[in-house]
mmCIF file of C-alpha atoms and ligand atoms in Angstrom:
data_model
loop_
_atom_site.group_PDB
_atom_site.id
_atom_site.type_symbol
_atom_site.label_atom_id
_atom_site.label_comp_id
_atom_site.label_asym_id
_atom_site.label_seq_id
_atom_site.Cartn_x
_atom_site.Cartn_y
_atom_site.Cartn_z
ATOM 1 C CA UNK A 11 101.274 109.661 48.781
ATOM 2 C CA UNK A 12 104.662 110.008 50.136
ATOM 3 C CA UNK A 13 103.786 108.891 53.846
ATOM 4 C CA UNK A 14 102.345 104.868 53.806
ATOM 5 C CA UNK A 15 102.275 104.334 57.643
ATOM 6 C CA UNK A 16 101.497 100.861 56.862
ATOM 7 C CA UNK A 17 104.808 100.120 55.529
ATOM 8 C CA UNK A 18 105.777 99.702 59.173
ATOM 9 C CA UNK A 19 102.961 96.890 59.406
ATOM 10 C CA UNK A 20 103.719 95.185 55.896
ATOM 11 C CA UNK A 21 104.864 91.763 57.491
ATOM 12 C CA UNK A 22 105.615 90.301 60.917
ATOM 13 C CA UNK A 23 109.376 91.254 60.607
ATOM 14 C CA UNK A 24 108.888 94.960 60.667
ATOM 15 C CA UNK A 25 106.317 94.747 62.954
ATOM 16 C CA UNK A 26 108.994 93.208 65.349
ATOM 17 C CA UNK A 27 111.049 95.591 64.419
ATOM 18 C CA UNK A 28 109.273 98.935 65.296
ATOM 19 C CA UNK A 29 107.580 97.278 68.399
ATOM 20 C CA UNK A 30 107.643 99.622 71.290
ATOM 21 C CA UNK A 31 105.922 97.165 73.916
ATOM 22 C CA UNK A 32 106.499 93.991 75.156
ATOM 23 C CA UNK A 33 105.547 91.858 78.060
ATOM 24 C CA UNK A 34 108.067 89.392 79.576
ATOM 25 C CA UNK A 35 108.047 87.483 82.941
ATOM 26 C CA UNK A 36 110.634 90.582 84.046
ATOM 27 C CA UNK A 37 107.524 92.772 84.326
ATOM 28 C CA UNK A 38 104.923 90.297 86.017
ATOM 29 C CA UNK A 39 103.960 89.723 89.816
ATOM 30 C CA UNK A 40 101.932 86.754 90.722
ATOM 31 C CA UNK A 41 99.362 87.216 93.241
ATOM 32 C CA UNK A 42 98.825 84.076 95.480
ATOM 33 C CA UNK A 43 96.001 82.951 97.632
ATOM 34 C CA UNK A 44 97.121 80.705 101.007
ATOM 35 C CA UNK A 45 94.836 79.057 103.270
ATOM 36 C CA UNK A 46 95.287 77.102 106.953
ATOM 37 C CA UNK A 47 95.718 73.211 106.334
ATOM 38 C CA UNK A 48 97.722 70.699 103.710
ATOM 39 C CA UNK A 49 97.330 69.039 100.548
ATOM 40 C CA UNK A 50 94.945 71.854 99.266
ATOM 41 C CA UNK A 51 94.346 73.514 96.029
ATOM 42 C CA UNK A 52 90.973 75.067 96.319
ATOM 43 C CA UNK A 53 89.338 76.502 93.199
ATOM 44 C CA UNK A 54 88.410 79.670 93.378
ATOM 45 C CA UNK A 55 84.828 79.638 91.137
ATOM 46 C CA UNK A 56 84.775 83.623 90.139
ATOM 47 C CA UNK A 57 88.793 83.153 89.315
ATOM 48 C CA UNK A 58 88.583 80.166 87.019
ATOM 49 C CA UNK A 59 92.085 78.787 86.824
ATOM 50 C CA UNK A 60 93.176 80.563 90.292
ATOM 51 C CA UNK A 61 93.456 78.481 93.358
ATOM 52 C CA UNK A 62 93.514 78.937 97.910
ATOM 53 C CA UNK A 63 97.144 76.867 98.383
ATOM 54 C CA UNK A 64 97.762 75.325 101.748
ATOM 55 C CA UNK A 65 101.926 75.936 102.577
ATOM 56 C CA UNK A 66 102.559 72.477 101.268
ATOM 57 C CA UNK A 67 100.925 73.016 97.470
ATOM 58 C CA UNK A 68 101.688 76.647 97.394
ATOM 59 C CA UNK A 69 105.749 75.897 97.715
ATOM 60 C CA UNK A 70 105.521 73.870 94.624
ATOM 61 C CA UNK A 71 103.472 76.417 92.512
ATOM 62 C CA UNK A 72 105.893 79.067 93.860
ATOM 63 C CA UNK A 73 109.066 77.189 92.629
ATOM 64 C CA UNK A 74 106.783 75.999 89.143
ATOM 65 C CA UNK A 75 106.522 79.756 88.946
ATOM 66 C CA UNK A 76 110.106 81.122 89.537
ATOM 67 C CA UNK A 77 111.413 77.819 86.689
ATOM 68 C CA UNK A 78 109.124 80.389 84.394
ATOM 69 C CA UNK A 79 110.577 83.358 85.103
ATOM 70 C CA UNK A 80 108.625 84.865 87.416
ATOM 71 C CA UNK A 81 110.725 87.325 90.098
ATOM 72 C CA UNK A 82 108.253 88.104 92.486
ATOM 73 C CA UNK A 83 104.767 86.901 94.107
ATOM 74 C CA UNK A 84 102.027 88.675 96.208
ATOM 75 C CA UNK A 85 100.594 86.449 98.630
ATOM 76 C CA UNK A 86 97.023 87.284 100.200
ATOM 77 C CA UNK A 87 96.057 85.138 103.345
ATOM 78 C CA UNK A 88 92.689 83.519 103.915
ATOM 79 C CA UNK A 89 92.250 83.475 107.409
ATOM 80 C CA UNK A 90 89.626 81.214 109.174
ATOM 81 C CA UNK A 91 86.615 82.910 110.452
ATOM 82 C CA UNK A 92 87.250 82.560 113.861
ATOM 83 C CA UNK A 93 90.717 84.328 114.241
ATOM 84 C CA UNK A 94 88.922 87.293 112.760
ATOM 85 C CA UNK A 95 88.662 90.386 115.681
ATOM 86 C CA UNK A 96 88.301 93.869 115.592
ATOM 87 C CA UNK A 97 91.810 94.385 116.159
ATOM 88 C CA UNK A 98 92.745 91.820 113.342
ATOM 89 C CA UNK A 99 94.925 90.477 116.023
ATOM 90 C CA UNK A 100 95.936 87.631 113.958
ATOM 91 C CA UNK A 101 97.763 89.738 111.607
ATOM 92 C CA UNK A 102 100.643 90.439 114.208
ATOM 93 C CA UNK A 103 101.035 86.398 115.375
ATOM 94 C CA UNK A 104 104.153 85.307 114.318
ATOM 95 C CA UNK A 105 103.374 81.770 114.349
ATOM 96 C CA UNK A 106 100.490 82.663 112.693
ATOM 97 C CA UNK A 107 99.188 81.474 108.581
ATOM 98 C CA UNK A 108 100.809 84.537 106.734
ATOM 99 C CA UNK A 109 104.529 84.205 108.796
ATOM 100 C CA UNK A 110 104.278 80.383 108.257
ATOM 101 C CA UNK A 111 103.436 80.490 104.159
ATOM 102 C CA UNK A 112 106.413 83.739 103.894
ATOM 103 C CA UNK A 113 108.820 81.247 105.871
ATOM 104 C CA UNK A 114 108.199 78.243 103.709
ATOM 105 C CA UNK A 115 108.093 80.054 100.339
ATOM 106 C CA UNK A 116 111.842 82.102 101.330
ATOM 107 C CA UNK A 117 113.131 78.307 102.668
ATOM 108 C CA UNK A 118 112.386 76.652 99.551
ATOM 109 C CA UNK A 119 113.101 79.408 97.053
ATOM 110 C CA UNK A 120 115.162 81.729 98.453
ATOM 111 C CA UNK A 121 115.602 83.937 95.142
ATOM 112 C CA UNK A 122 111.712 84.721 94.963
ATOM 113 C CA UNK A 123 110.775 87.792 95.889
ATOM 114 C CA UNK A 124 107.919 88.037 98.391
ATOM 115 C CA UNK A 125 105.980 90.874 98.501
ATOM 116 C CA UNK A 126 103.616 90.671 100.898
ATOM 117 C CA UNK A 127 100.007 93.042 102.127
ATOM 118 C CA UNK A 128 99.348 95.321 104.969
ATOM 119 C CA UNK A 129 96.005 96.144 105.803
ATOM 120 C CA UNK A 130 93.371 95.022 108.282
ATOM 121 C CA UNK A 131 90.425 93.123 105.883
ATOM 122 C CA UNK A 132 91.512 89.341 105.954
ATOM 123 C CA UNK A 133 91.835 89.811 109.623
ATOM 124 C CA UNK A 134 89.417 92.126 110.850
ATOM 125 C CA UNK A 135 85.571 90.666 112.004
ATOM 126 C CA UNK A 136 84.326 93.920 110.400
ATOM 127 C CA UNK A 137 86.022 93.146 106.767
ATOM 128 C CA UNK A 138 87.638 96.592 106.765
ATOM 129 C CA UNK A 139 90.890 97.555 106.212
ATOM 130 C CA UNK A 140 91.517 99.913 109.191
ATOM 131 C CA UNK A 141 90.063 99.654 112.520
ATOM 132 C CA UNK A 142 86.238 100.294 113.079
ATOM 133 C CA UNK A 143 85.099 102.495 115.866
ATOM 134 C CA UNK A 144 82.537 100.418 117.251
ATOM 135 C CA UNK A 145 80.241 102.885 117.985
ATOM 136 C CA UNK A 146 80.120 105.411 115.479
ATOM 137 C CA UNK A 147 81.268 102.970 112.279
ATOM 138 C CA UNK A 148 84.014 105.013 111.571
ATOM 139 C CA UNK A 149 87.582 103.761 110.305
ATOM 140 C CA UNK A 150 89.822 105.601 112.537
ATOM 141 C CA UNK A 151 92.967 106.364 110.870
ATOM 142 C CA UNK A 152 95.941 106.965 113.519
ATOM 143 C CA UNK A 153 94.723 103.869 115.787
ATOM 144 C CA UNK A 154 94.798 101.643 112.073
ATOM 145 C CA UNK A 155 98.323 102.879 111.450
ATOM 146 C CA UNK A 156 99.730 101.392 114.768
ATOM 147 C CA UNK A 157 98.230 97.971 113.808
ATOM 148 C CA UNK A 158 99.408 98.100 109.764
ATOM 149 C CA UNK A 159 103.109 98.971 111.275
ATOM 150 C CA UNK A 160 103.127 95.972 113.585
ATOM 151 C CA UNK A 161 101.536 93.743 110.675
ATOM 152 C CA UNK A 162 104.604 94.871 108.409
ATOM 153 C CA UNK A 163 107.275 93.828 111.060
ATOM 154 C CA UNK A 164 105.746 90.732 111.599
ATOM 155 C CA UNK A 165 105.880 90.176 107.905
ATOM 156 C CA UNK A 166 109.281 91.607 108.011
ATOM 157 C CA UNK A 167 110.449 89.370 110.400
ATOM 158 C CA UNK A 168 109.159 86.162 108.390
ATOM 159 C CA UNK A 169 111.145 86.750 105.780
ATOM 160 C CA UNK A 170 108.904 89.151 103.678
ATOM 161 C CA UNK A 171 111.072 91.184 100.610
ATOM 162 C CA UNK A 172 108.337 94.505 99.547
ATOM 163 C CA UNK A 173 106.032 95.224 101.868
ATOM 164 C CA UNK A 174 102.629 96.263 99.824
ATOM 165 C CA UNK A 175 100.423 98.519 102.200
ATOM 166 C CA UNK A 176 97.168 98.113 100.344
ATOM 167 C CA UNK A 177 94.869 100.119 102.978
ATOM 168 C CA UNK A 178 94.723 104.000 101.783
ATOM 169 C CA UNK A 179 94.923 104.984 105.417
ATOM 170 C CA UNK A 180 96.513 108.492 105.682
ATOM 171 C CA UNK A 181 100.577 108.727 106.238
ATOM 172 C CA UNK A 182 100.772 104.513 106.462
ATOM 173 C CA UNK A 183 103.997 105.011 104.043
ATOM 174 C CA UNK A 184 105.766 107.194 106.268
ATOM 175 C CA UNK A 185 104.663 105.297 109.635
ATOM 176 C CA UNK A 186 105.704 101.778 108.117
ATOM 177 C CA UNK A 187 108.844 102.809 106.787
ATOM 178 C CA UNK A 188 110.069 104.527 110.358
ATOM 179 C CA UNK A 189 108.584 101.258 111.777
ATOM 180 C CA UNK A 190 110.664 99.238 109.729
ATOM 181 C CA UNK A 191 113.683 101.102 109.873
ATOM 182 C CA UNK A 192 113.657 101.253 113.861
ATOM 183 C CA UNK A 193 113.589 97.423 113.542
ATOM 184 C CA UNK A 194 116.835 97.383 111.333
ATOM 185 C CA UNK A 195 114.787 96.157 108.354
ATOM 186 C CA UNK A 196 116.220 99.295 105.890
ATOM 187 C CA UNK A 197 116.609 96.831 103.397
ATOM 188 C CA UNK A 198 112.445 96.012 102.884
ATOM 189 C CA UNK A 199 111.051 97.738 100.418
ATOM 190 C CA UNK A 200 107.658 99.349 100.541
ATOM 191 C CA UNK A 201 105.438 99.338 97.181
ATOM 192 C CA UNK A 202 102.666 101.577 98.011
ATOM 193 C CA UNK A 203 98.906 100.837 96.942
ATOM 194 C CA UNK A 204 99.272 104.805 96.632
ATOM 195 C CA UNK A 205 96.161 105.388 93.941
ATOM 196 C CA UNK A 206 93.866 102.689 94.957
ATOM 197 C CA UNK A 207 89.985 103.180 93.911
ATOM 198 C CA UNK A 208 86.672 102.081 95.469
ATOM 199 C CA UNK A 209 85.859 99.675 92.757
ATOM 200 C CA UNK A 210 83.545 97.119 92.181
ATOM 201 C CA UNK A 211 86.136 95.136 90.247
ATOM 202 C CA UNK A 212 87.842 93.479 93.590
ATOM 203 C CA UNK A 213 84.437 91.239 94.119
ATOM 204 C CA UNK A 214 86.235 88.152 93.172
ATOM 205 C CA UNK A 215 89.145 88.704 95.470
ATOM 206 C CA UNK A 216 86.786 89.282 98.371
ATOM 207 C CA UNK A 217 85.242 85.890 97.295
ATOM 208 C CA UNK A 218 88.808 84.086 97.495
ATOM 209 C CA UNK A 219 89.190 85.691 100.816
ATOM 210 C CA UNK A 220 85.617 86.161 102.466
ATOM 211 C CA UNK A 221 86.490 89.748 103.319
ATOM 212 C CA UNK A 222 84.128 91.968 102.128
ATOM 213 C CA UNK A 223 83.198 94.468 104.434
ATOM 214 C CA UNK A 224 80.521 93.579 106.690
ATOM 215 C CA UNK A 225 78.842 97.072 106.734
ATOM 216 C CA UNK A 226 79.246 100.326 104.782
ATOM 217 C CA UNK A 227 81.739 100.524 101.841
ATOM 218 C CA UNK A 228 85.135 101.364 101.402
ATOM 219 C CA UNK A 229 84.847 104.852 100.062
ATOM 220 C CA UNK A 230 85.715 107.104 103.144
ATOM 221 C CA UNK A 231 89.135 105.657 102.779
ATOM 222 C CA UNK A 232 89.942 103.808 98.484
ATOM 223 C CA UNK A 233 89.360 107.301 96.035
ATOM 224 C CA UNK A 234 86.596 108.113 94.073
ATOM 225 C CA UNK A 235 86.570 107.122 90.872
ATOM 226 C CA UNK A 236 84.847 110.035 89.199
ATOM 227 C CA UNK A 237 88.522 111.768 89.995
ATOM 228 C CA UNK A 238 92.295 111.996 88.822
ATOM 229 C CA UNK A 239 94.101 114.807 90.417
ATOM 230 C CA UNK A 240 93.645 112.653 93.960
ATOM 231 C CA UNK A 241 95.520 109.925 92.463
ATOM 232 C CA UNK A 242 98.689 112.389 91.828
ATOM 233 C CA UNK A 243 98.456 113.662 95.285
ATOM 234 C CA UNK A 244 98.358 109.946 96.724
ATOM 235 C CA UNK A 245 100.893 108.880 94.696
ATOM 236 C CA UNK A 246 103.161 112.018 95.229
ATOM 237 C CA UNK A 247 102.253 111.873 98.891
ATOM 238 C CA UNK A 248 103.541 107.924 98.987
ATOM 239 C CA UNK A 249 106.583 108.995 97.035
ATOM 240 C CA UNK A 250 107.659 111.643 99.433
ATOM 241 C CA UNK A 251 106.869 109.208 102.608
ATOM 242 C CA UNK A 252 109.341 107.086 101.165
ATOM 243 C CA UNK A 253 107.815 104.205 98.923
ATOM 244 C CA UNK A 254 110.059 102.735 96.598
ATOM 245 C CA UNK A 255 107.282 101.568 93.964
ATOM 246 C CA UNK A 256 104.147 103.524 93.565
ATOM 247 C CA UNK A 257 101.211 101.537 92.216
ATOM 248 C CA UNK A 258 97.793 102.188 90.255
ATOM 249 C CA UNK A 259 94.833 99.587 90.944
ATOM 250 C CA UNK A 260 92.623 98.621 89.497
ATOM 251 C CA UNK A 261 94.419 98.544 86.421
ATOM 252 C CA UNK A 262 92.577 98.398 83.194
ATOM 253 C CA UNK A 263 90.114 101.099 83.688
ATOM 254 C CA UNK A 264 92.807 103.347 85.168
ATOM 255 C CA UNK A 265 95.426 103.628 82.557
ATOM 256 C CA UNK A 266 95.262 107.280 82.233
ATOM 257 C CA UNK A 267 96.102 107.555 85.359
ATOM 258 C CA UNK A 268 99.430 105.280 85.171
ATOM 259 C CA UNK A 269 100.175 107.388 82.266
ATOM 260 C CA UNK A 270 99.607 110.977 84.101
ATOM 261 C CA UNK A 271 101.536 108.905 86.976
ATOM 262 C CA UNK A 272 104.924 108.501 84.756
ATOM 263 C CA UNK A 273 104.520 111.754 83.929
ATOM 264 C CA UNK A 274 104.895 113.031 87.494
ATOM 265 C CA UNK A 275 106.754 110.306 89.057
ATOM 266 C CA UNK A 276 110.211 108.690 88.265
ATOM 267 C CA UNK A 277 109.404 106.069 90.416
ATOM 268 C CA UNK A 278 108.473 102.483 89.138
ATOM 269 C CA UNK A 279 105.360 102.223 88.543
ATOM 270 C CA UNK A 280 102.891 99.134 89.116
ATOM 271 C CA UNK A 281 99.759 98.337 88.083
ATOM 272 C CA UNK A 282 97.517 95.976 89.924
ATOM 273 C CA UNK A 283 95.571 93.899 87.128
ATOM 274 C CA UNK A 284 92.479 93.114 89.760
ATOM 275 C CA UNK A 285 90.442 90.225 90.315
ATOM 276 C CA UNK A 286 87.154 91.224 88.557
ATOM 277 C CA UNK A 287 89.103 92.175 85.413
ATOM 278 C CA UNK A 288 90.797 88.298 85.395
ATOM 279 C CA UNK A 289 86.991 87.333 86.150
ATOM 280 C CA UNK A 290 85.852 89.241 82.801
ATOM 281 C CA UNK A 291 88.142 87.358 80.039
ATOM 282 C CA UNK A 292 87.741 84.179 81.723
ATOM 283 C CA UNK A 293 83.786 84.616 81.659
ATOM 284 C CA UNK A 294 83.484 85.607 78.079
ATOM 285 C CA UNK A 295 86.107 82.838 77.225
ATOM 286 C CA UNK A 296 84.088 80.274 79.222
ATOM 287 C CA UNK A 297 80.939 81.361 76.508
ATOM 288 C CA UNK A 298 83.200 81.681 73.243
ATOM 289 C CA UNK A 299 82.464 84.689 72.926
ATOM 290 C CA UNK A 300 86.371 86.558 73.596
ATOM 291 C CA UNK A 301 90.152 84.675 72.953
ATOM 292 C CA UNK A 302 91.912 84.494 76.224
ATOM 293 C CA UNK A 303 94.776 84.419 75.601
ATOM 294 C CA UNK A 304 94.603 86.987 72.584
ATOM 295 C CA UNK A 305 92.944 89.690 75.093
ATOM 296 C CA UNK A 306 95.121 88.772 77.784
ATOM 297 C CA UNK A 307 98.389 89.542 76.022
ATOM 298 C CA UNK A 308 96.810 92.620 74.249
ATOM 299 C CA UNK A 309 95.753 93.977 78.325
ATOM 300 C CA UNK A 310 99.000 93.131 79.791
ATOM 301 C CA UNK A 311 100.551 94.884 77.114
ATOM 302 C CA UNK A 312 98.366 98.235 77.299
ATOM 303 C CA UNK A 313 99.721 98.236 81.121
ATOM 304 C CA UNK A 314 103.327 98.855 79.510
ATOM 305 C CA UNK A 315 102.057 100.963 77.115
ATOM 306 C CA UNK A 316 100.809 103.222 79.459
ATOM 307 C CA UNK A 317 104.075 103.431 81.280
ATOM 308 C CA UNK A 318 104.251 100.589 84.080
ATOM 309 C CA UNK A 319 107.398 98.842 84.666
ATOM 310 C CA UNK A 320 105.521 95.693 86.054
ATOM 311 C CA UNK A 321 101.940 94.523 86.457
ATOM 312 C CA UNK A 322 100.556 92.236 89.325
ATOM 313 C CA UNK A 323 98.093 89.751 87.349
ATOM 314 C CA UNK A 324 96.557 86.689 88.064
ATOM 315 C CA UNK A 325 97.343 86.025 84.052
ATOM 316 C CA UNK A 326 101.169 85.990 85.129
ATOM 317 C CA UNK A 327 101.815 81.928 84.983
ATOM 318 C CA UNK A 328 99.711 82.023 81.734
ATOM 319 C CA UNK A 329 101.761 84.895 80.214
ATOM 320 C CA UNK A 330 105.076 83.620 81.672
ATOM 321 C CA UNK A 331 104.213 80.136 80.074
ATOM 322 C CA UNK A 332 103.590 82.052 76.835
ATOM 323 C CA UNK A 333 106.480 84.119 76.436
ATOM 324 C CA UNK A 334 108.952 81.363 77.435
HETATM 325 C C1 LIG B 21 92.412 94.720 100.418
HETATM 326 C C2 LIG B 21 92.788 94.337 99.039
HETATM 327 C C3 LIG B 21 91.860 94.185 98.011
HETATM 328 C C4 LIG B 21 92.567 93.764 96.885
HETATM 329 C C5 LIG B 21 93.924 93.674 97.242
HETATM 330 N N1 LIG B 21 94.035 94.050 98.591
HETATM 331 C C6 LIG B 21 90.388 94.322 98.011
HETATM 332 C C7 LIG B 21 89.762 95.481 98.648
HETATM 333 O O1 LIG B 21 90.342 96.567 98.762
HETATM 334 O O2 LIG B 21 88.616 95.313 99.070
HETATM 335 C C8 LIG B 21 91.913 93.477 95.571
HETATM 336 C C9 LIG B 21 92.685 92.733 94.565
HETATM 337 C C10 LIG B 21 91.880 92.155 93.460
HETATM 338 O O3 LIG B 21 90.673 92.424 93.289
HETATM 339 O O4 LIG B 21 92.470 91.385 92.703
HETATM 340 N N2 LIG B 21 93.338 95.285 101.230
#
C-alpha cells in the first residue's frame, strides 16, 4: 500500500497538525437566564450546572465570563407570572427586568456583547411567541410584528448590541430592522432565529422560564422537522430582510442543515446548541454512563465542522474554562 491514511493520525503532533476544527471562546455565546430580585442563583434542575441570576449575581458571572474569553452573551428573562398579558406588555417597559439586567451588564462590562431575544413567550399569559387571537387561537402574524419591533427598541434603547428575533413570525427581519433604523439604532445588529424547528428539545428552557405554551403547539409558526428546503427559504428570506447573522436551532440534530446553509449563504452562521441537548450529556453524565466533557468538546466541535462560525451553548463557560 502506497496510501496509509493513518500516517496523519500516528501521534498527537500530526494530529495537531492536520486539524481542520477547533473550538475557542472566539466562537461561543453564552446564554443567560435573569430573574426579578437580588442575591439569587437559582438552579435550574433539567440544566444541571445552569442557573436564574438576579442583576446583582448575573454582573459577576458576566464579567467571570468575559476574564474567559467569552465575547458575547444571550440573556433570556424570567418574568413573574403576574406581568404576563396577552399583549406581553411587559416586554416594551423600559424600567422593566430585561432593560434593567441589559443596563447593568453594559455598565459593568462595557466590552461584552449583549445579544438579546425578541419574541412574545416570557411575556405573553398564553406562552406563545406572537399574539393569540383570543377567539379563534390563532397567532396572528402582522399584529405580533408591531409588538416584536417595539420589544427590540426597548432593548435597543437599554443598551442591547444583536438583537436575536427568535419568533418565526413572517417578515419580523425586515420590520425590526426599519424599526430600528427609524430610531437611529443602524448600528444594532440583528441575528435572525431564521431556521428555527418545532422541537421537543427546548423543554428545559421552557422549565427555566415557565413559558411553555399554554394551549396548542408551536408548529403553525417554528418549521417542521420532517423538512430542509424551508430552512433555505427562511434563512435566504432573513438574509435578504437584512439580518446580519443567520442561525440554525436546534443544533445537533440539524447539522445538515448548517452545512446546506454555508453552502447558500455567506453570511455567519450560528448554531443554537438548545437546552434539551445540554440536558442529554448532563443526564447520562449524572449516571456514568457518557464523559462530559469528552462529548461536549466532540459536539461543539461538529457545530464548526459543519460550517458555523459560532455556537450559542450553555457548555460555553465549561468549554471557555477548557480551552484557556
Ligand atoms: C422562544 C425561545 C425558545 C428557545 C429560545 N427562545 C423556546 C421556544 O421556542 O419554545 C429555546 C432555547 C433552548 O431550548 O435552549 N422564543
Amino acid at each position: 500500500m502506497k496510501i496509509r491514511p493513518r500516517r496523519n493520525r500516528k501521534n498527537e503532533a500530526i494530529r495537531s497538525l492536520v486539524r481542520e476544527n477547533i473550538v475557542t471562546a472566539n466562537d461561543l455565546i453564552a446564554p443567560l437566564f435573569v430573574l426579578g430580585g437580588t442575591g439569587i442563583k437559582d438552579p435550574i434542575s433539567s440544566m444541571p450546572g445552569q442557573f436564574r441570576f438576579s442583576v446583582d449575581i448575573l454582573v459577576k458571572e458576566v464579567k467571570e465570563l468575559h476574564n474567559l474569553g467569552i465575547k458575547c452573551i444571550s440573556l433570556f428573562p424570567a418574568i413573574d407570572e403576574v406581568l404576563k398579558d396577552s399583549w406581553a406588555k411587559e416586554s416594551t417597559n423600559p424600567n422593566g427586568l430585561y432593560p434593567q439586567a441589559i443596563k447593568a451588564i453594559k455598565d459593568a462590562c462595557p466590552d461584552m456583547m449583549v445579544m438579546t431575544d425578541v419574541a412574545m413567550d416570557p411575556y405573553s399569559s398564553d406562552g406563545h411567541d406572537g399574539f393569540v387571537d383570543p377567539k379563534t387561537g390563532e397567532i396572528v402574524n402582522d399584529q405580533t410584528l408591531e409588538i416584536l419591533a417595539s420589544m427590540a427598541i426597548t432593548q435597543a434603547q437599554a443598551g442591547s448590541d444583536i438583537i436575536g428575533p427568535s419568533d418565526m413570525m413572517d417578515g419580523r427581519v425586515g420590520f425590526i430592522r426599519s424599526a430600528l433604523d427609524q430610531e437611529s439604532f443602524q448600528g444594532v445588529s440583528i441575528m435572525s432565529y431564521s431556521s428555527k424547528y418545532a422541537s421537543s428539545f427546548y423543554g428545559p428552557f421552557r422549565d427555566a422560564l415557565d413559558s411553555a405554551p399554554k394551549s396548542g403547539d408551536k408548529k403553525t409558526y417554528q418549521m417542521d422537522f420532517s423538512n430542509s428546503r424551508e430552512a433555505i427559504r427562511e434563512a435566504l428570506l432573513d438574509e435578504k430582510e437584512g439580518a446580519d447573522i443567520l442561525m440554525v436551532k436546534p443544533g445537533l440534530p440539524y447539522l445538515d442543515i448548517i452545512a446546506k446553509l454555508r453552502e447558500a449563504s455567506n453570511l455567519p452562521i450560528a448554531a443554537y446548541n438548545v437546552s434539551g441537548e445540554y440536558a442529554m450529556i448532563k443526564a447520562a453524565a449524572e449516571k456514568g454512563w457518557l464523559d462530559s466533557e469528552k462529548c461536549m468538546v466532540e459536539m461543539l466541535t461538529s457545530f464548526k465542522r459543519a460550517g458555523c462560525d459560532m455556537v450559542l451553548t450553555y457548555f460555553a463557560k465549561e468549554m471557555a474554562l477548557l480551552s484557556r
